[in-house]
Short mmCIF file of C-alpha atoms in Angstrom, two decimals:
data_model
loop_
_atom_site.label_atom_id
_atom_site.label_comp_id
_atom_site.label_asym_id
_atom_site.label_seq_id
_atom_site.Cartn_x
_atom_site.Cartn_y
_atom_site.Cartn_z
CA UNK X 173 0.94 -16.32 -30.80
CA UNK X 174 1.43 -14.35 -27.57
CA UNK X 175 4.64 -12.54 -26.70
CA UNK X 176 6.20 -11.61 -23.39
CA UNK X 177 5.68 -7.96 -22.48
CA UNK X 178 8.91 -5.96 -22.95
CA UNK X 179 10.83 -5.40 -19.71
CA UNK X 180 11.90 -1.89 -20.69
CA UNK X 181 9.75 0.91 -19.33
CA UNK X 182 8.34 2.47 -21.38
CA UNK X 183 8.41 -0.22 -24.07
CA UNK X 184 8.02 2.48 -26.74
CA UNK X 185 8.66 6.18 -25.95
CA UNK X 186 6.09 7.22 -28.57
CA UNK X 187 3.25 5.37 -26.83
CA UNK X 188 0.74 7.57 -24.96
CA UNK X 189 0.74 7.73 -21.16
CA UNK X 190 -2.22 8.28 -18.85
CA UNK X 191 -2.60 8.76 -15.10
CA UNK X 192 -5.00 7.94 -12.28
CA UNK X 193 -4.99 9.91 -9.02
CA UNK X 194 -6.40 7.53 -6.42
CA UNK X 195 -8.31 8.20 -3.19
CA UNK X 196 -9.11 5.58 -0.55
CA UNK X 197 -11.84 6.39 1.94
CA UNK X 198 -11.72 10.04 0.86
CA UNK X 199 -7.97 10.42 1.40
CA UNK X 200 -5.46 10.88 -1.41
CA UNK X 201 -3.13 7.89 -1.76
CA UNK X 202 -1.09 8.61 -4.86
CA UNK X 203 -0.78 8.47 -8.62
CA UNK X 204 -0.59 5.57 -11.06
CA UNK X 205 0.99 6.35 -14.45
CA UNK X 206 0.36 3.87 -17.26
CA UNK X 207 1.82 3.33 -20.71
CA UNK X 208 -0.70 2.33 -23.38
CA UNK X 209 0.58 -0.05 -26.07
CA UNK X 210 -0.76 1.99 -29.00
CA UNK X 211 1.95 0.50 -31.22
CA UNK X 212 0.45 -3.00 -30.78
CA UNK X 213 -3.19 -2.41 -29.72
CA UNK X 214 -4.04 1.04 -31.14
CA UNK X 215 -7.84 0.71 -30.97
CA UNK X 216 -7.89 -0.57 -27.38
CA UNK X 217 -5.30 1.99 -26.29
CA UNK X 218 -7.27 4.87 -27.82
CA UNK X 219 -10.46 3.75 -26.07
CA UNK X 220 -8.70 3.84 -22.71
CA UNK X 221 -6.88 7.12 -23.38
CA UNK X 222 -10.12 8.89 -24.31
CA UNK X 223 -11.91 7.49 -21.25
CA UNK X 224 -9.12 8.99 -19.14
CA UNK X 225 -9.50 12.46 -20.70
CA UNK X 226 -13.32 12.39 -20.96
CA UNK X 227 -13.10 14.07 -24.37
CA UNK X 228 -15.79 11.95 -26.05
CA UNK X 229 -18.77 13.37 -24.17
CA UNK X 230 -21.73 11.21 -23.16
CA UNK X 231 -22.16 7.51 -23.85
CA UNK X 232 -25.03 6.41 -26.10
CA UNK X 233 -25.74 3.24 -24.12
CA UNK X 234 -25.33 4.49 -20.56
CA UNK X 235 -26.20 8.17 -20.93
CA UNK X 236 -23.25 8.86 -18.62
CA UNK X 237 -20.02 10.80 -19.32
CA UNK X 238 -17.43 8.60 -21.01
CA UNK X 239 -14.92 9.36 -18.28
CA UNK X 240 -13.13 7.40 -15.56
CA UNK X 241 -13.08 10.40 -13.17
CA UNK X 242 -15.03 9.46 -10.03
CA UNK X 243 -15.09 5.81 -11.04
CA UNK X 244 -14.29 3.20 -8.35
CA UNK X 245 -12.09 0.15 -8.33
CA UNK X 246 -15.14 -2.01 -7.65
CA UNK X 247 -13.46 -5.42 -7.56
CA UNK X 248 -10.19 -6.20 -5.82
CA UNK X 249 -8.79 -9.71 -5.36
CA UNK X 250 -5.57 -10.05 -3.40
CA UNK X 251 -2.81 -11.90 -5.24
CA UNK X 252 -4.68 -11.44 -8.52
CA UNK X 253 -5.77 -8.00 -9.72
CA UNK X 254 -7.61 -4.71 -9.14
CA UNK X 255 -10.55 -3.97 -11.46
CA UNK X 256 -12.32 -0.73 -12.38
CA UNK X 257 -13.85 1.14 -15.28
CA UNK X 258 -17.58 0.80 -14.60
CA UNK X 259 -18.34 4.53 -14.70
CA UNK X 260 -22.13 4.07 -14.95
CA UNK X 261 -23.13 1.48 -12.33
CA UNK X 262 -19.94 1.32 -10.23
CA UNK X 263 -20.40 -2.41 -9.56
CA UNK X 264 -19.10 -4.26 -12.62
CA UNK X 265 -22.37 -4.40 -14.56
CA UNK X 266 -22.00 -1.18 -16.55
CA UNK X 267 -19.72 1.02 -18.61
CA UNK X 268 -19.27 1.26 -22.37
CA UNK X 269 -16.56 1.96 -24.90
CA UNK X 270 -16.06 5.11 -26.96
CA UNK X 271 -17.02 3.04 -30.02
CA UNK X 272 -20.45 2.06 -28.71
CA UNK X 273 -21.50 -0.54 -26.17
CA UNK X 274 -18.83 -3.18 -26.89
CA UNK X 275 -15.94 -3.73 -29.29
CA UNK X 276 -13.91 -6.69 -30.51
CA UNK X 277 -10.76 -8.26 -29.06
CA UNK X 278 -8.00 -6.49 -30.97
CA UNK X 279 -5.30 -9.14 -30.52
CA UNK X 280 -3.61 -11.28 -27.88
CA UNK X 281 -0.08 -10.20 -28.76
CA UNK X 282 1.10 -9.88 -25.15
CA UNK X 283 0.90 -12.41 -22.34
CA UNK X 284 -0.17 -11.79 -18.74
CA UNK X 285 3.33 -12.70 -17.60
CA UNK X 286 4.14 -10.14 -14.89
CA UNK X 287 2.73 -7.71 -12.34
CA UNK X 288 1.48 -4.27 -13.34
CA UNK X 289 -0.09 -5.16 -16.68
CA UNK X 290 -3.19 -3.33 -17.91
CA UNK X 291 -5.74 -5.64 -19.53
CA UNK X 292 -9.37 -5.47 -20.67
CA UNK X 293 -12.07 -7.03 -18.49
CA UNK X 294 -14.85 -8.69 -20.47
CA UNK X 295 -17.83 -11.02 -20.33
CA UNK X 296 -16.51 -13.30 -23.05
CA UNK X 297 -15.04 -12.97 -26.54
CA UNK X 298 -15.40 -9.55 -28.22
CA UNK X 299 -17.24 -7.88 -25.32
CA UNK X 300 -14.77 -5.11 -24.43
CA UNK X 301 -16.26 -1.92 -23.01
CA UNK X 302 -14.62 0.35 -20.47
CA UNK X 303 -13.78 -2.07 -17.68
CA UNK X 304 -10.14 -2.99 -17.12
CA UNK X 305 -7.87 -4.62 -14.58
CA UNK X 306 -4.26 -4.28 -13.43
CA UNK X 307 -2.45 -7.49 -12.51
CA UNK X 308 -0.74 -7.85 -9.13
CA UNK X 309 0.75 -11.26 -10.01
CA UNK X 310 1.38 -13.06 -13.32
CA UNK X 311 -1.96 -14.46 -14.58
CA UNK X 312 -1.17 -16.86 -17.46
CA UNK X 313 -4.65 -18.44 -17.31
CA UNK X 314 -5.98 -15.18 -18.85
CA UNK X 315 -3.77 -15.39 -21.95
CA UNK X 316 -5.80 -15.54 -25.16
CA UNK X 317 -8.95 -14.39 -23.35
CA UNK X 318 -8.17 -10.79 -22.32
CA UNK X 319 -6.33 -8.12 -24.31
CA UNK X 320 -3.17 -6.79 -22.63
CA UNK X 321 -2.82 -3.18 -23.80
CA UNK X 322 -0.63 -1.36 -21.28
CA UNK X 323 1.54 -1.44 -18.19
CA UNK X 324 2.21 0.53 -14.99
CA UNK X 325 5.19 2.88 -15.34
CA UNK X 326 4.98 4.50 -11.90
CA UNK X 327 2.76 3.95 -8.89
CA UNK X 328 2.95 0.19 -8.44
CA UNK X 329 3.09 0.91 -4.72
CA UNK X 330 -0.36 2.51 -5.00
CA UNK X 331 -1.60 -0.61 -6.80
CA UNK X 332 -0.29 -2.75 -3.93
CA UNK X 333 -2.08 -0.58 -1.38
CA UNK X 334 -5.31 -0.94 -3.37
CA UNK X 335 -4.81 -4.71 -3.53
CA UNK X 336 -4.97 -4.90 0.27
CA UNK X 337 -8.20 -2.87 0.63
CA UNK X 338 -11.70 -4.15 1.33
CA UNK X 339 -13.68 -2.08 -1.19
CA UNK X 340 -16.93 -2.27 0.81
CA UNK X 341 -15.27 -0.66 3.82
CA UNK X 342 -13.06 1.91 2.08
CA UNK X 343 -14.18 3.09 -1.39
CA UNK X 344 -11.24 3.24 -3.82
CA UNK X 345 -11.90 6.05 -6.28
CA UNK X 346 -10.18 7.50 -9.35
CA UNK X 347 -10.39 11.11 -8.14
CA UNK X 348 -8.74 12.49 -11.27
CA UNK X 349 -7.34 11.14 -14.52
CA UNK X 350 -6.09 12.25 -17.90
CA UNK X 351 -3.28 12.04 -20.40
CA UNK X 352 0.22 12.25 -18.94
CA UNK X 353 2.42 14.61 -20.93
CA UNK X 354 6.16 15.27 -20.80
CA UNK X 355 6.84 17.53 -17.82
CA UNK X 356 3.75 16.38 -15.88
CA UNK X 357 4.18 15.09 -12.33
CA UNK X 358 4.87 11.37 -12.01
CA UNK X 359 3.32 11.52 -8.57
CA UNK X 360 6.41 10.16 -6.82
CA UNK X 361 8.00 13.49 -5.88
CA UNK X 362 7.90 14.28 -2.18
CA UNK X 363 7.79 17.72 -0.60
CA UNK X 364 6.57 17.37 2.98
CA UNK X 365 9.18 19.64 4.53
CA UNK X 366 10.93 16.82 6.39
CA UNK X 367 13.95 16.58 4.10
CA UNK X 368 12.76 13.24 2.72
CA UNK X 369 13.43 13.15 -1.03
CA UNK X 370 12.67 9.47 -1.66
CA UNK X 371 9.50 8.30 -3.46
CA UNK X 372 6.84 6.99 -1.09
CA UNK X 373 7.08 3.51 -2.57
CA UNK X 374 10.38 1.72 -3.34
CA UNK X 375 8.93 0.40 -6.60
CA UNK X 376 9.11 3.97 -7.93
CA UNK X 377 12.60 4.77 -6.63
CA UNK X 378 15.72 5.09 -8.76
CA UNK X 379 17.69 2.97 -6.29
CA UNK X 380 19.93 -0.02 -7.03
CA UNK X 381 18.23 -2.53 -4.74
CA UNK X 382 20.93 -5.10 -5.49
CA UNK X 383 23.40 -2.91 -3.58
CA UNK X 384 22.92 -3.71 0.11
CA UNK X 385 24.94 -0.67 1.21
CA UNK X 386 22.70 1.64 -0.82
CA UNK X 387 19.53 0.08 0.58
CA UNK X 388 20.93 0.39 4.10
CA UNK X 389 21.87 4.02 3.49
CA UNK X 390 18.38 4.95 2.26
CA UNK X 391 16.75 3.22 5.23
CA UNK X 392 19.13 4.97 7.66
CA UNK X 393 18.26 8.34 6.09
CA UNK X 394 14.55 7.70 6.51
CA UNK X 395 14.99 6.43 10.07
CA UNK X 396 16.97 9.56 11.00
CA UNK X 397 14.24 11.79 9.56
CA UNK X 398 11.77 9.81 11.66
CA UNK X 399 13.94 10.37 14.73
CA UNK X 400 13.90 14.13 14.14
CA UNK X 401 10.11 14.07 13.93
CA UNK X 402 10.03 11.95 17.10
CA UNK X 403 12.11 14.52 18.97
CA UNK X 404 9.62 17.15 17.81
CA UNK X 405 6.82 14.98 19.22
CA UNK X 406 5.31 14.44 15.77
CA UNK X 407 4.51 10.81 16.55
CA UNK X 408 2.36 10.16 13.47
CA UNK X 409 4.91 11.75 11.13
CA UNK X 410 7.69 9.69 12.70
CA UNK X 411 5.72 6.46 12.24
CA UNK X 412 5.28 7.23 8.54
CA UNK X 413 9.05 7.56 8.08
CA UNK X 414 9.84 4.41 10.06
CA UNK X 415 7.23 2.51 8.04
CA UNK X 416 8.70 3.86 4.83
CA UNK X 417 12.20 2.79 5.87
CA UNK X 418 10.86 -0.71 6.53
CA UNK X 419 9.22 -0.80 3.08
CA UNK X 420 12.57 -0.02 1.46
CA UNK X 421 14.32 -2.65 3.60
CA UNK X 422 11.72 -5.28 2.75
CA UNK X 423 11.83 -4.46 -0.96
CA UNK X 424 15.63 -4.53 -1.01
CA UNK X 425 15.88 -7.60 1.22
CA UNK X 426 14.21 -9.73 -1.43
CA UNK X 427 17.36 -9.31 -3.54
CA UNK X 428 19.77 -10.70 -0.92
CA UNK X 429 20.58 -14.06 0.64
CA UNK X 430 20.01 -14.63 4.35
CA UNK X 431 23.57 -13.74 5.37
CA UNK X 432 23.52 -10.36 3.61
CA UNK X 433 20.01 -9.62 4.91
CA UNK X 434 21.41 -9.66 8.45
CA UNK X 435 23.27 -6.46 7.60
CA UNK X 436 19.88 -4.74 7.29
CA UNK X 437 18.45 -6.08 10.55
CA UNK X 438 19.84 -3.40 12.92
CA UNK X 439 18.06 -0.63 10.98
CA UNK X 440 14.86 -2.66 10.87
CA UNK X 441 15.08 -3.34 14.61
CA UNK X 442 15.47 0.38 15.37
CA UNK X 443 12.46 1.21 13.19
CA UNK X 444 10.24 -1.37 14.93
CA UNK X 445 11.36 -0.18 18.38
CA UNK X 446 10.84 3.48 17.53
CA UNK X 447 7.45 2.74 15.97
CA UNK X 448 6.43 1.00 19.18
CA UNK X 449 7.51 4.06 21.19
CA UNK X 450 5.38 6.32 18.96
CA UNK X 451 2.36 4.03 19.21
CA UNK X 452 2.65 4.08 23.00
CA UNK X 453 2.65 7.89 22.92
CA UNK X 454 -0.47 7.74 20.75
CA UNK X 455 -2.03 5.16 23.11
CA UNK X 456 -2.42 2.72 20.23
CA UNK X 457 -1.67 -0.20 22.51
CA UNK X 458 -2.30 -3.13 20.15
CA UNK X 459 -0.27 -1.53 17.35
CA UNK X 460 2.54 -0.89 19.83
CA UNK X 461 2.38 -4.54 20.87
CA UNK X 462 2.55 -5.64 17.22
CA UNK X 463 5.68 -3.52 16.63
CA UNK X 464 7.31 -5.00 19.73
CA UNK X 465 6.54 -8.50 18.45
CA UNK X 466 8.26 -7.65 15.14
CA UNK X 467 11.29 -6.33 17.04
CA UNK X 468 11.49 -9.45 19.22
CA UNK X 469 11.51 -11.66 16.13
CA UNK X 470 14.81 -9.98 15.25
CA UNK X 471 16.19 -9.88 18.82
CA UNK X 472 14.40 -12.08 21.37
CA UNK X 473 16.15 -10.53 24.39
CA UNK X 474 15.95 -6.88 23.39
CA UNK X 475 15.19 -5.02 26.62
CA UNK X 476 13.56 -2.02 24.93
CA UNK X 477 11.17 -4.30 23.04
CA UNK X 478 10.33 -6.27 26.18
CA UNK X 479 9.77 -3.14 28.24
CA UNK X 480 7.59 -1.48 25.58
CA UNK X 481 5.66 -4.71 25.15
CA UNK X 482 4.95 -4.64 28.88
CA UNK X 483 3.75 -1.04 28.61
CA UNK X 484 1.47 -2.04 25.73
CA UNK X 485 0.02 -4.89 27.84
CA UNK X 486 -0.64 -2.37 30.60
CA UNK X 487 -2.40 -0.08 28.13
CA UNK X 488 -4.56 -3.01 27.03
CA UNK X 489 -5.29 -3.69 30.71
CA UNK X 490 -3.58 -7.07 30.38
CA UNK X 491 -2.00 -6.44 33.76
CA UNK X 492 -0.85 -9.97 34.55
CA UNK X 493 1.09 -10.21 31.27
CA UNK X 494 2.62 -6.82 32.04
CA UNK X 495 3.64 -7.92 35.55
CA UNK X 496 5.00 -11.25 34.33
CA UNK X 497 7.10 -9.56 31.63
CA UNK X 498 8.62 -7.09 34.08
CA UNK X 499 9.27 -9.72 36.77
CA UNK X 500 11.04 -12.08 34.39
CA UNK X 501 13.01 -9.68 32.23
CA UNK X 502 13.65 -6.54 34.26
CA UNK X 503 15.24 -7.16 37.68
CA UNK X 504 16.47 -3.57 37.93
CA UNK X 505 15.35 -0.48 39.83
CA UNK X 506 13.97 1.48 36.84
CA UNK X 507 11.11 -1.00 36.55
CA UNK X 508 9.93 -0.81 40.17
CA UNK X 509 7.70 2.18 39.38
CA UNK X 510 6.05 0.29 36.53
CA UNK X 511 5.40 -2.70 38.78
CA UNK X 512 3.83 -0.47 41.44
CA UNK X 513 1.55 1.01 38.79
CA UNK X 514 0.46 -2.47 37.75
CA UNK X 515 -0.28 -3.60 41.31
CA UNK X 516 -2.31 -0.42 41.79
CA UNK X 517 -4.25 -1.04 38.56
CA UNK X 518 -4.99 -4.62 39.60
CA UNK X 519 -6.28 -3.39 42.95
CA UNK X 520 -8.43 -0.73 41.25
CA UNK X 521 -9.97 -3.37 38.96
CA UNK X 522 -10.75 -5.58 41.95
CA UNK X 523 -12.44 -2.68 43.74
CA UNK X 524 -14.52 -1.93 40.63
CA UNK X 525 -15.66 -5.56 40.50
CA UNK X 526 -16.61 -5.52 44.19
CA UNK X 527 -18.74 -2.40 43.75
CA UNK X 528 -20.38 -3.80 40.61
CA UNK X 529 -21.35 -7.08 42.31
CA UNK X 530 -22.50 -5.22 45.43
CA UNK X 531 -24.97 -3.25 43.31
CA UNK X 532 -26.17 -6.38 41.52
CA UNK X 533 -27.14 -8.13 44.76
CA UNK X 534 -28.26 -5.06 46.74
#
């Protein structure tokens, strides 16, 4: 009989903890801290713990270090799971356990009934080695076939980032791993000098997301930090804070009905508008356009969003859209300069075409 995984984290304070530090495309993303259910699956938990520390030396079957360090997440399926643990072949065909090549299914005590569960990957009954997966949605069809032996304590935001990655384009690597002891970093602390004290991902924050005022306050704090960075012309840093504020708003918004969610919209609107302004400064025209579109979904007649959208169109050399936007929405003097620029650009493009065709038929 399978049982639901305990909702308390950790489920048992005496259970061991391990960590993965994760890189994507060579850049550090964050830390995942996992609890291993040694009280229910001691043999499976010990296999995983030792593979995190690398203490067992070299594998007899693979001839490779029994260690997850440097190992990729080789298989990622959105709305399902992220899979890793093949330290020998890096493609899902290798790996081995600390007990030899394979070992038996210990039990199916826990169900795959929520996100963030750690379970053994296998090729059928009693074929457990070193490969594992972390669920990103409940996966009840795996119950009775794969051994659930742990859960994510911190770093679910990192798991979500991994879930969205194309592994062929951006390698997702366990850059470091080991046993997580009392006093060790949970990987959610922030010290970037901006005054931001909130974890990078709302899943790791000690915030009551059922309290709309608290969620709004956190988002306002992050937006204001972004504004300070904007004033200092740190466009990329500002975008990070606006994006972070939006993550907190989105995470908190799931807890509220539509009427209460409207209380959060002004902060979200400011973040989209300010992000668009930063993207324009960085000449990331399409990304600026996307941010304007998000802003206009909240306020269809917002003049800042319309104006910045027009600037993004100009940057993309979509001059007619730019001219149309300004003509329809901005019948005031401040826009005349922009319109003159557009007419000039259109004329320049026409002249380029004339010269090009002249050469072709010379």
